[in-house]
Coordinates of C-alpha atoms in Angstrom, one line a residue:
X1 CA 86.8 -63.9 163.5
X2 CA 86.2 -61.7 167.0
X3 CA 88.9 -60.3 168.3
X4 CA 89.5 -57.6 171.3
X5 CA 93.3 -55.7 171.1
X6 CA 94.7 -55.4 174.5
X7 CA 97.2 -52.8 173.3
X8 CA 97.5 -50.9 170.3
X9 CA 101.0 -52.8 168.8
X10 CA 100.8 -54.4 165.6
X11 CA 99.8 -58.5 165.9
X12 CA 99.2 -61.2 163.5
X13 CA 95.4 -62.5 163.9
X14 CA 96.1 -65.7 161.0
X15 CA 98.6 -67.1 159.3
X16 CA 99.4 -70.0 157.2
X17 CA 102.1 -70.6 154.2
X18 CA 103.6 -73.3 151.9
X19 CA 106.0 -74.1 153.9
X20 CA 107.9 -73.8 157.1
X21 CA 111.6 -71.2 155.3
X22 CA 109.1 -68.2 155.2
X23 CA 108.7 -69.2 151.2
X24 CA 105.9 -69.5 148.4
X25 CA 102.3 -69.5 148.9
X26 CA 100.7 -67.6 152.3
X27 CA 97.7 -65.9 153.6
X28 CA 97.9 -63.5 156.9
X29 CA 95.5 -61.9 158.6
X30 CA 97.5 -59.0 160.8
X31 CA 97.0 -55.8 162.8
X32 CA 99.6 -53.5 161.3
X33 CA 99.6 -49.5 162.5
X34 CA 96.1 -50.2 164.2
X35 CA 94.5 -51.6 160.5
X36 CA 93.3 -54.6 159.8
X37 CA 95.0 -56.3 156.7
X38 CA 94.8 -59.0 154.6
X39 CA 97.8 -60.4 152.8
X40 CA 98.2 -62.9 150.7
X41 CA 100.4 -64.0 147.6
X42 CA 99.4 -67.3 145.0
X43 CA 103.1 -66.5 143.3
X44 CA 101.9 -64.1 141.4
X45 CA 102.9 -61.3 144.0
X46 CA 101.9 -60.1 147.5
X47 CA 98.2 -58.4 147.9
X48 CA 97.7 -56.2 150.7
X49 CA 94.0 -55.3 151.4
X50 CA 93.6 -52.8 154.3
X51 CA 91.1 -51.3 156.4
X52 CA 90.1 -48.2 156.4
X53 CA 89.2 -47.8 159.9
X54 CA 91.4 -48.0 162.9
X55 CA 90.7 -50.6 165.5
X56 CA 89.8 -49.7 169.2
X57 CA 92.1 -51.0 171.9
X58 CA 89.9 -53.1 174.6
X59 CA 86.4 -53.1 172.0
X60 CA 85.6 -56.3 170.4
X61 CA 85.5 -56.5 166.0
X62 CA 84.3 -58.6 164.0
X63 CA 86.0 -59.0 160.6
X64 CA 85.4 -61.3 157.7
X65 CA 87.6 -62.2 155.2
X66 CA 86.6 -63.8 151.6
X67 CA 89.4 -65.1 149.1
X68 CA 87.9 -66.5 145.4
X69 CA 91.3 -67.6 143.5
X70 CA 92.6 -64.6 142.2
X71 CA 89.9 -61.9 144.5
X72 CA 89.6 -61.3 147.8
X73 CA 88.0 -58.5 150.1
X74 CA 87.5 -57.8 153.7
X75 CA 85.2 -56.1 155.8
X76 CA 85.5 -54.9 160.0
X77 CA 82.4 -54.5 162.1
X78 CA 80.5 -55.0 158.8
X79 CA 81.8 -51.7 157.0
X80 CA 81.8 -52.0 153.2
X81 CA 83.9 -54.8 151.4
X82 CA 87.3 -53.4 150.5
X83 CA 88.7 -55.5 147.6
X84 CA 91.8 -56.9 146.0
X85 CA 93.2 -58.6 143.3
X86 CA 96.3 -60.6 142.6
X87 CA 97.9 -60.2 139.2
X88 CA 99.0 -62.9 137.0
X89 CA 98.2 -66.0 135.6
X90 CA 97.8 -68.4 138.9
X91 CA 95.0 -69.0 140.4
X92 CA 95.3 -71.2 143.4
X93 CA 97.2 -71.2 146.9
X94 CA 98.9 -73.7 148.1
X95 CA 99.2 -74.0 151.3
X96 CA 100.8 -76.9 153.7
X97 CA 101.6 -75.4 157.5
X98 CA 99.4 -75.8 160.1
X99 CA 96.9 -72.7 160.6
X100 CA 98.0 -70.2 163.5
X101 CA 96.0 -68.5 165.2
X102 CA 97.3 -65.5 167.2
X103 CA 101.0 -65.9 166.4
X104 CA 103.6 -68.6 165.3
X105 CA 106.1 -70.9 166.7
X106 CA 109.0 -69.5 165.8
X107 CA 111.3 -71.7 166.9
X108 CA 109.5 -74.1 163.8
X109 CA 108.6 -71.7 161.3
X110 CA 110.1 -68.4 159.7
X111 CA 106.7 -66.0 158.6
X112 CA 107.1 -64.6 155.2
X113 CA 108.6 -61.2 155.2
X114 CA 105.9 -60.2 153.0
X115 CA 103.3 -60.8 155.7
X116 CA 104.8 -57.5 156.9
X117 CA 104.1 -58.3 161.0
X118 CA 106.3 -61.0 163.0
X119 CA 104.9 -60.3 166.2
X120 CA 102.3 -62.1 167.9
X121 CA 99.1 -60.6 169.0
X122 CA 98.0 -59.7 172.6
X123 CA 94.2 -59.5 173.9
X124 CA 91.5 -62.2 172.9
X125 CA 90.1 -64.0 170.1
X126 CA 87.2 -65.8 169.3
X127 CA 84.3 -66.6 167.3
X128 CA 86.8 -68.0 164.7
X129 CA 84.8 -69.4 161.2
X130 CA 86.3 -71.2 158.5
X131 CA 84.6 -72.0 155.4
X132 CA 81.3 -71.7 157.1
X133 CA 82.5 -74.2 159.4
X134 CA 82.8 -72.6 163.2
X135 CA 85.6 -73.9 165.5
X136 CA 86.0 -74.2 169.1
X137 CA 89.9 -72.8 169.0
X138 CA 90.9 -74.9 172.0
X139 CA 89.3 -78.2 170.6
X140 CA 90.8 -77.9 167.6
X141 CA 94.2 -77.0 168.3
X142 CA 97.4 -79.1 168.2
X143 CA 99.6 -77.1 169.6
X144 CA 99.6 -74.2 172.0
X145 CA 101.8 -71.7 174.1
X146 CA 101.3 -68.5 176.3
X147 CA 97.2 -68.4 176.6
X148 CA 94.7 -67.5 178.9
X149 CA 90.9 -67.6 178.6
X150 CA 89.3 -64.9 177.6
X151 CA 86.3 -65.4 180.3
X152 CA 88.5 -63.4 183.1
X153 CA 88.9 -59.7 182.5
X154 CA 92.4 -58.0 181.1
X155 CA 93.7 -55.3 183.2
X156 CA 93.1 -53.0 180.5
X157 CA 89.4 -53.3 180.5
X158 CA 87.2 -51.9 183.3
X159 CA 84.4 -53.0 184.9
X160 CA 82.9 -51.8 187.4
X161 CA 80.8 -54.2 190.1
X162 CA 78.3 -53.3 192.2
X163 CA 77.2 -55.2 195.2
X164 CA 74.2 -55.8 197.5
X165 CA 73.9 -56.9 200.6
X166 CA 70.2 -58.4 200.9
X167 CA 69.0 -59.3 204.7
X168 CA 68.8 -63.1 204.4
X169 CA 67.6 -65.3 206.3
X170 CA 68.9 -68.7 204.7
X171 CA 71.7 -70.3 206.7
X172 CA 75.4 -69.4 204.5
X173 CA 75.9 -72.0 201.9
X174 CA 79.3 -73.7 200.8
X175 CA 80.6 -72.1 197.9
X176 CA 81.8 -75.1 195.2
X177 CA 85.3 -74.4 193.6
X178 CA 86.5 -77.3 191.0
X179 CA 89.7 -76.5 191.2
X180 CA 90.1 -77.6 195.1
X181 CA 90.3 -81.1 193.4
X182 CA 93.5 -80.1 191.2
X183 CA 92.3 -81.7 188.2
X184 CA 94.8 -80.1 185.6
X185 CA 97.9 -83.0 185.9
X186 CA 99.9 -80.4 183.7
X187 CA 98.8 -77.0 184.3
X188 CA 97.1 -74.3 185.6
X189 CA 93.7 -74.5 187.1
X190 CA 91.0 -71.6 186.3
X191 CA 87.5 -71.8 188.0
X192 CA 84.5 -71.2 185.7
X193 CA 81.4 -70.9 187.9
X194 CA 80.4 -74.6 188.5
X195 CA 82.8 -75.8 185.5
X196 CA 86.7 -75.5 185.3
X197 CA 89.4 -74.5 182.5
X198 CA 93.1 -75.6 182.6
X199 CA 96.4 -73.5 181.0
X200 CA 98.7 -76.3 179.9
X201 CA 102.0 -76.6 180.7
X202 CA 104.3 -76.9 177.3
X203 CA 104.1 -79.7 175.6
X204 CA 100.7 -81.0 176.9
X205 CA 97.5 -80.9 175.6
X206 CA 93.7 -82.3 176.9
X207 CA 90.9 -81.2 179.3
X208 CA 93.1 -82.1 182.1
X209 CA 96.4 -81.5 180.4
X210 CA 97.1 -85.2 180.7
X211 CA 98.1 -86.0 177.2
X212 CA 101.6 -85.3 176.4
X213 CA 101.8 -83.3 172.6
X214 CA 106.1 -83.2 172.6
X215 CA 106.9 -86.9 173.3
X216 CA 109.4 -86.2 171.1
X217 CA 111.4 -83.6 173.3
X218 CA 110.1 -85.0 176.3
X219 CA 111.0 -88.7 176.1
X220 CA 113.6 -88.9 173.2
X221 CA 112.7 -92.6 172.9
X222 CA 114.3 -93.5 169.6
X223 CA 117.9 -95.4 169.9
X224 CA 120.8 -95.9 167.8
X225 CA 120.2 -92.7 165.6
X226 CA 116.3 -93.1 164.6
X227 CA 114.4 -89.9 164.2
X228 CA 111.2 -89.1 166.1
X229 CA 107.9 -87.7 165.2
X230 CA 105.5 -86.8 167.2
X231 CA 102.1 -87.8 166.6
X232 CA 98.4 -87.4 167.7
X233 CA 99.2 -88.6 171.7
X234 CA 102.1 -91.0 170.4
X235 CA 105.4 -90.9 168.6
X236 CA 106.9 -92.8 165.4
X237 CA 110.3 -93.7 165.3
X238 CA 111.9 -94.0 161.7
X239 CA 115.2 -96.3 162.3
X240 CA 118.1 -96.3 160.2
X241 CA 120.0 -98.9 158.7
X242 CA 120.9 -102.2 161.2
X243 CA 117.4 -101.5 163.6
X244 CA 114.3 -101.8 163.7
X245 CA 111.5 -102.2 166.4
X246 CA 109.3 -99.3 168.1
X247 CA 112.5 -97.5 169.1
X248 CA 114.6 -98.8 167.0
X249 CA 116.0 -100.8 169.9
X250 CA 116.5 -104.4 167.7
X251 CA 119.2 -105.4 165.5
X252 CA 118.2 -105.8 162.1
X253 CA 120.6 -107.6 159.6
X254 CA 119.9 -107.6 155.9
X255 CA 121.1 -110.0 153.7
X256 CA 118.9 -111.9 150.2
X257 CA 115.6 -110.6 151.4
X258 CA 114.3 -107.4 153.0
X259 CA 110.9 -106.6 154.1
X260 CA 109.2 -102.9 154.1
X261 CA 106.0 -101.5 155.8
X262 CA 105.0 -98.2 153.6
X263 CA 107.6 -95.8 154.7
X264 CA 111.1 -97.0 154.4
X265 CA 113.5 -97.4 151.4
X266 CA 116.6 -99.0 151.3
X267 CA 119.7 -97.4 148.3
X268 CA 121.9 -99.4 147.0
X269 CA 125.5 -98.6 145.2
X270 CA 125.3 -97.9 141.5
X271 CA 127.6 -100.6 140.6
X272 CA 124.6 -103.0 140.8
X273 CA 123.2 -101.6 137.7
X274 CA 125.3 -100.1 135.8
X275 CA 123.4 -100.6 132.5
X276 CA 126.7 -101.2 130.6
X277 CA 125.4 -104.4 128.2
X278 CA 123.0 -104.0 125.5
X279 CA 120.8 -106.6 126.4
X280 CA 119.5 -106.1 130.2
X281 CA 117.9 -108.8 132.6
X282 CA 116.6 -108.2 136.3
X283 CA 115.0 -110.6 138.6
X284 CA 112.7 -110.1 141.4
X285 CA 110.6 -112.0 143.7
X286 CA 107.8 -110.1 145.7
X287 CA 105.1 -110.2 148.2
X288 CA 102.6 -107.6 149.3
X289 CA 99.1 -106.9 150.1
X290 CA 99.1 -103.1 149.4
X291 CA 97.8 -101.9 146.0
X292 CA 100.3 -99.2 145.1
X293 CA 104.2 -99.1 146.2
X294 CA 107.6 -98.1 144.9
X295 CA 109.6 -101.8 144.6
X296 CA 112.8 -100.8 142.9
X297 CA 114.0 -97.1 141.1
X298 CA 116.9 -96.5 139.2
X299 CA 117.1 -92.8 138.1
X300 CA 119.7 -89.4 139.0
X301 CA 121.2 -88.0 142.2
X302 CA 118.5 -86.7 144.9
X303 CA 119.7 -83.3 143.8
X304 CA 118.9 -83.6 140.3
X305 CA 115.5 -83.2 139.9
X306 CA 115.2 -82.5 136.2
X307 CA 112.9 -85.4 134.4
X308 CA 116.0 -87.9 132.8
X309 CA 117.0 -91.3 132.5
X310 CA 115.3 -93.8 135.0
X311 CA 114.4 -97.4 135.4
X312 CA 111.8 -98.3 138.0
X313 CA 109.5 -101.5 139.0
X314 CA 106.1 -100.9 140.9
X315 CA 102.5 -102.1 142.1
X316 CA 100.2 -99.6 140.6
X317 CA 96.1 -100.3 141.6
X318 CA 97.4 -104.1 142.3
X319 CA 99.1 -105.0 138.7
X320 CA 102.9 -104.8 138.2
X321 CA 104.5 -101.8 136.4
X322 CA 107.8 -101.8 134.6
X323 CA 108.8 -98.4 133.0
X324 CA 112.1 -97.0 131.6
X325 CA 112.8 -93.6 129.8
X326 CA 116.0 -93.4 127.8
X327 CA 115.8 -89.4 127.5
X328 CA 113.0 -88.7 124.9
X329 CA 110.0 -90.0 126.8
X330 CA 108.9 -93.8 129.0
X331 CA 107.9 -97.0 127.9
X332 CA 104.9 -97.8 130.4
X333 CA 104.5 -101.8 130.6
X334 CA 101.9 -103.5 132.8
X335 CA 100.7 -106.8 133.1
X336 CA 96.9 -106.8 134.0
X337 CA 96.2 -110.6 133.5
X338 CA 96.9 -111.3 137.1
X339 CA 97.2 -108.8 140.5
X340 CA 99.8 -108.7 142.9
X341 CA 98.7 -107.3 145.9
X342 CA 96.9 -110.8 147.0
X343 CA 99.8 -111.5 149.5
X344 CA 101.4 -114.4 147.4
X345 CA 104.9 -114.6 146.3
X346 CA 105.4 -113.5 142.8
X347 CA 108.3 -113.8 140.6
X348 CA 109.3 -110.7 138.4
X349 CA 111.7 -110.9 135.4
X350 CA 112.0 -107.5 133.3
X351 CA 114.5 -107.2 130.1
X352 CA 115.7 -104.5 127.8
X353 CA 117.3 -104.2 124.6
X354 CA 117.4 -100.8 123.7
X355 CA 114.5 -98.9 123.3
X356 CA 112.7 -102.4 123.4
X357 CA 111.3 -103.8 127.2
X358 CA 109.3 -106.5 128.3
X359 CA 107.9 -107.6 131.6
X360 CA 107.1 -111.4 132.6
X361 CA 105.4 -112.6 136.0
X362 CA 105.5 -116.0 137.3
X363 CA 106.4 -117.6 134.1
X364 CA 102.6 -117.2 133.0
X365 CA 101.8 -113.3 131.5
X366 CA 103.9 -111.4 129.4
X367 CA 103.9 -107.5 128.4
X368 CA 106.1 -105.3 125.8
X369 CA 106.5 -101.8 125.1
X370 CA 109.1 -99.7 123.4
X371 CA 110.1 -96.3 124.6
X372 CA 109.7 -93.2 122.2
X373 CA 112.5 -91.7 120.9
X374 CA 116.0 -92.3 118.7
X375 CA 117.9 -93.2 122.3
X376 CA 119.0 -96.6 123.2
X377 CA 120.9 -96.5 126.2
X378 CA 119.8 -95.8 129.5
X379 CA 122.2 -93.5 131.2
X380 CA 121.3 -93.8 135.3
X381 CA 124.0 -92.0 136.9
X382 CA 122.3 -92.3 141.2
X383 CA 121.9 -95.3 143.2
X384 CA 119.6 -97.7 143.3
X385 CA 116.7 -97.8 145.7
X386 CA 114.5 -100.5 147.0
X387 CA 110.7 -100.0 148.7
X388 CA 111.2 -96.5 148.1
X389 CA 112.5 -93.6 148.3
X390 CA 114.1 -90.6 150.9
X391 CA 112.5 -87.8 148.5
X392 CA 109.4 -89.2 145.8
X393 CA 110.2 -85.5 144.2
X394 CA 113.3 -87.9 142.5
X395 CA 110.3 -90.1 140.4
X396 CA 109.4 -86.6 138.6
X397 CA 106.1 -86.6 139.7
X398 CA 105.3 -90.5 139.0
X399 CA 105.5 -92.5 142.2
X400 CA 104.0 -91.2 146.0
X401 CA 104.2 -94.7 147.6
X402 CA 106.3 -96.8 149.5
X403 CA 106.2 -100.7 149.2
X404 CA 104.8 -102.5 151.8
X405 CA 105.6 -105.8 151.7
X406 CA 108.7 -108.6 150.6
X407 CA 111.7 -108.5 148.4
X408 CA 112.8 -111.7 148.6
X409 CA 115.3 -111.8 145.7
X410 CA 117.1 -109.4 143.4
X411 CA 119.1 -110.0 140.8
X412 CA 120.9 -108.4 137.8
X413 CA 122.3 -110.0 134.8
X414 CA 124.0 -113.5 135.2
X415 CA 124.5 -112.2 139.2
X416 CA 122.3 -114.9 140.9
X417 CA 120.7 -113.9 144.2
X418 CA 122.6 -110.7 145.4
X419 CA 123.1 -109.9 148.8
X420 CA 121.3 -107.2 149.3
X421 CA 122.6 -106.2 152.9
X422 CA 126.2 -106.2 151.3
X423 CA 125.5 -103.6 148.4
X424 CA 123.3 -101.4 150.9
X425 CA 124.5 -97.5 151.5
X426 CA 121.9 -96.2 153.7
X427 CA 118.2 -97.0 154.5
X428 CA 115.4 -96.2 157.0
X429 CA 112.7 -98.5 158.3
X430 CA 113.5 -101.8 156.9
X431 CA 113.8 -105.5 158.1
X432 CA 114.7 -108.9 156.9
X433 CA 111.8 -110.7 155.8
X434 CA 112.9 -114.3 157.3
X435 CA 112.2 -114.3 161.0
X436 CA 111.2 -117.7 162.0
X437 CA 113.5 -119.5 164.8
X438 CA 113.6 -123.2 165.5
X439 CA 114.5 -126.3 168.1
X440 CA 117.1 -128.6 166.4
X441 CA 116.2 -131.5 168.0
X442 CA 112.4 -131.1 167.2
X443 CA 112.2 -128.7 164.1
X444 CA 109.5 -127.1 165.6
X445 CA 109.3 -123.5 164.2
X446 CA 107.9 -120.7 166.8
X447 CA 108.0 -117.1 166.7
X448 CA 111.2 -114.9 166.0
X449 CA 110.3 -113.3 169.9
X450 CA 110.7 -116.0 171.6
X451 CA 114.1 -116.5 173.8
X452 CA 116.3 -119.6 173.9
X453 CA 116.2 -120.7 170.1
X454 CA 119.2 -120.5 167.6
X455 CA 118.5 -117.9 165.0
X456 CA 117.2 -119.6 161.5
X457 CA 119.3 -118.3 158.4
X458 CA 117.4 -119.5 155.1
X459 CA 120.0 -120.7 152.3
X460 CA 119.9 -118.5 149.7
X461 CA 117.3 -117.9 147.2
X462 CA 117.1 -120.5 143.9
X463 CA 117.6 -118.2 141.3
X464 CA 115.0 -116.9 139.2
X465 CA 116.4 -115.6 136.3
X466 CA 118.0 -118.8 135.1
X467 CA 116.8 -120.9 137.6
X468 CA 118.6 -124.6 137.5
X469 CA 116.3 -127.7 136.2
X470 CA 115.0 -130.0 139.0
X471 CA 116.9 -133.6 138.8
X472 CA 114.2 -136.3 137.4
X473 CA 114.6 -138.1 140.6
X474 CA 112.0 -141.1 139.0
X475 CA 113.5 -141.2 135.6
X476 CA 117.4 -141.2 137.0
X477 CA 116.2 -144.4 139.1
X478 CA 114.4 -146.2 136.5
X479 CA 117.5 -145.7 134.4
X480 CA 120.1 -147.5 136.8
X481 CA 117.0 -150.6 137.3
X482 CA 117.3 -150.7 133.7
X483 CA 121.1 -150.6 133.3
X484 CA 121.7 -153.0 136.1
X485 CA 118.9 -155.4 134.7
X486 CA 121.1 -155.1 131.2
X487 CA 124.0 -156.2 132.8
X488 CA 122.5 -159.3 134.4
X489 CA 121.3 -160.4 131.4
X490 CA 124.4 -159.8 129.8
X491 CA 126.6 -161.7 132.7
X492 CA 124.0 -164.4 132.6
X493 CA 124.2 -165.1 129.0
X494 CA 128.2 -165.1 128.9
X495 CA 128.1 -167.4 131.7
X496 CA 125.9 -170.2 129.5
X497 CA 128.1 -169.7 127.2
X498 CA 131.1 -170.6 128.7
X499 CA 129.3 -173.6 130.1
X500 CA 128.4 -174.6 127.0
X501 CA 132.2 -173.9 126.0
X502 CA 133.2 -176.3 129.1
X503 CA 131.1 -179.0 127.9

């Protein structure tokens, strides 16, 4: 990195850190008492490298900084490598802001009290190289506030211009300025010889300033409680529990089925599983095209994130994966005979007795397994969630994915299908799965969108657990035929006899 001090206060050249509280894991790259210094911490302490040498207010440096786990070093304007070493047993940083140059937003992020500057630094930077990769700063930023380009000269630096005044005989030429065509839509306009620069307003980003980075703040588009995040030139609204659409503007109304895209979970009160019998049953019925996705976990409260007793269902690299732990390690069932993630409806039954589990799917493949341990009863003490989860830190470690895709029933014990919009708490992003409409006098399906049609409400799922035999519809009907033609044989024959009586 090149940078040029336009006074001689301290200034933070880099920074980046775990996380947005000022916590963990950081690296900073500051001016502190005119020095250059390097600080960084992998948990094993802070490291503060310095520079021998002051730097010179209005004079371009150059300093380069190397970090190799546990070693770093830095050199300014090529002076010797000053070292340093972080004590300890780790090894790596981990590191999950975005990487400021210049400064920090603090109105999104506290800097580490160890970094030992908060302020931001004023005068220019450039040159900027990371991993022996170089970056245009302006191209690759996402986010920006309070600069100028470095091209037009700071009051503290001089320069000194001196001008001719040639006898010419050429007639005066029109002098092009880019900026008479006001091509910055939200900002300021600098000229650049034959080229132009703008200074965006907050919030917007682009050559022209014409993409808006805070659509967020800006537009507040989400309704009836969702939560906005902004995105690369667009926004995503996450909608709670009843909505669902772009901005959440849509009723949504959950009832046997629910559908999920990936990022949305739906919890459910306890008192659906309360693991209470010794023998357990559960029935589900799925759909989904994704290879990996959270269906169904049973474990502790969000705050208790120590590794105990949890039940869970999900598509892991396209198969279906039961697992349980009763407190002294899981039982990890899959079935591989036959994927999931083909986009067909598949029915799920799972059972436990004990320590003993087993997994069936569509009547066709079973799987057992037995957890280790002396325990034998499951002891669950959160909600259950469907399609995911608020916090995957709750699976211990096990589960990163949402489901994407169907539940279309659930059911527990001798429960039949449960209503799943009556037992549900809370939940973000989720829908019902049925959305067809139809004309009753032609039963013509269309599209759920369309205006003027009653709303479709499926009856509700057969169940799957102990689902009720189909009536022989052929063998009832041969029965009667048979029955009736006993009894005309039977009247027939009493009636010869009579006659023969008669006679």
């Amino acid at each position: 990195m090149s940078f040029n001090p336009a006074d001689s206060g301290d200034g933070i050249l880099m920074y980046c850190s775990q996380n947005d509280e000022g916590l963990g894991d950081f690296a900073a790259l500051v001016i502190k008492d005119r020095h250059v210094e390097f600080r960084f911490d992998i948990g094993s302490g802070i490291v503060t490298i310095k520079s021998p040498h002051p730097v010179q207010l209005g004079v371009w440096a150059h300093v380069t900084v190397n970090r190799d786990f546990k070693d770093a070093k830095l050199s300014v304007n090529g002076e010797p490598f000053v070292e340093g070493k972080s004590l300890g047993a780790a090894r790596t940083m981990n590191l999950n802001t975005p990487l400021y140059i210049g400064g920090v937003d603090h109105r999104r992020i506290m800097i580490n009290r160890n970094a030992g500057v908060d302020r931001s630094f004023r005068g220019c930077i450039s040159e900027l190289e990371v991993s022996s990769v170089s970056l245009d700063i302006m191209k690759s930023s996402i986010d920006a506030a309070n600069i100028e380009d470095c091209s037009e000269p700071h009051p503290n630096q001089t320069i000194i211009h001196t001008t001719t005044t040639p006898a010419s005989t050429q007639p005066p030429t029109t002098l092009y300025y880019p900026c008479s065509s006001n091509p910055c839509i939200h900002g300021q306009c600098q000229n650049l010889n034959d080229d132009y620069s703008c200074i965006c307003e907050y919030g917007y980003a682009g050559r022209n300033c014409e993409k808006m980075q805070k659509q967020c703040e800006f537009l507040t588009p989400c309704r009836n409680g969702g939560t906005c995040t902004d995105l690369h030139d667009s926004y995503k609204c996450d909608c709670r529990l009843g909505y669902n659409g772009q901005n959440c503007e849509k009723l949504a109304e959950i009832t046997y089925d629910v559908a999920f895209r990936g990022d949305g979970w739906l919890e459910l009160d306890r008192s659906v599983m309360m693991h209470e019998e010794e023998r357990e049953v559960f029935g589900l019925e799925i759909s989904t095209n994704k290879s990996y996705g959270l269906i169904m976990w049973h474990g502790q409260t969000p705050n208790d994130l120590i590794p105990n007793d949890y039940i869970a269902v999900a598509v892991v690299d396209g198969y279906v994966e039961y697992q349980y732990n009763l407190g002294s390690g899981p039982a990890v069932i899959r079935i591989t005979a036959q994927r999931v993630d083909d986009g067909e409806r598949h029915r799920i039954i799972l059972k436990r007795q004990r320590s003993d589990g087993s997994i069936e799917l569509n009547g066709e493949h079973t799987e057992s397994g037995i957890s280790d341990g002396l325990q034998q009863i499951l002891d669950a003490r959160g909600n259950v969630y469907l399609g995911g989860l608020p916090d995957y830190a709750m699976t211990y470690g096990k589960y990163h994915d949402g489901f994407s895709g169907c539940i279309y029933t659930l059911e527990v014990q001798d429960s039949g299908a449960i209503d799943i919009g009556e037992k549900a708490i809370r939940g973000v992003n989720v829908s019902p799965c049925t959305r067809v409409r139809w004309i009753p006098s032609s039963l013509v399906f269309t599209d759920a969108d369309a205006d003027g049609f009653d709303a479709f409400v499926p009856p509700p799922p057969v169940n799957i657990i102990h689902p009720k035999p189909a009536s022989n519809l052929a063998a009832y009907d041969m029965t009667m035929i048979e029955l009736i033609d006993f009894l005309l044989v039977v009247t027939s024959k009493d009636i010869e006899e009579k006659n023969r009586i008669c006679i």
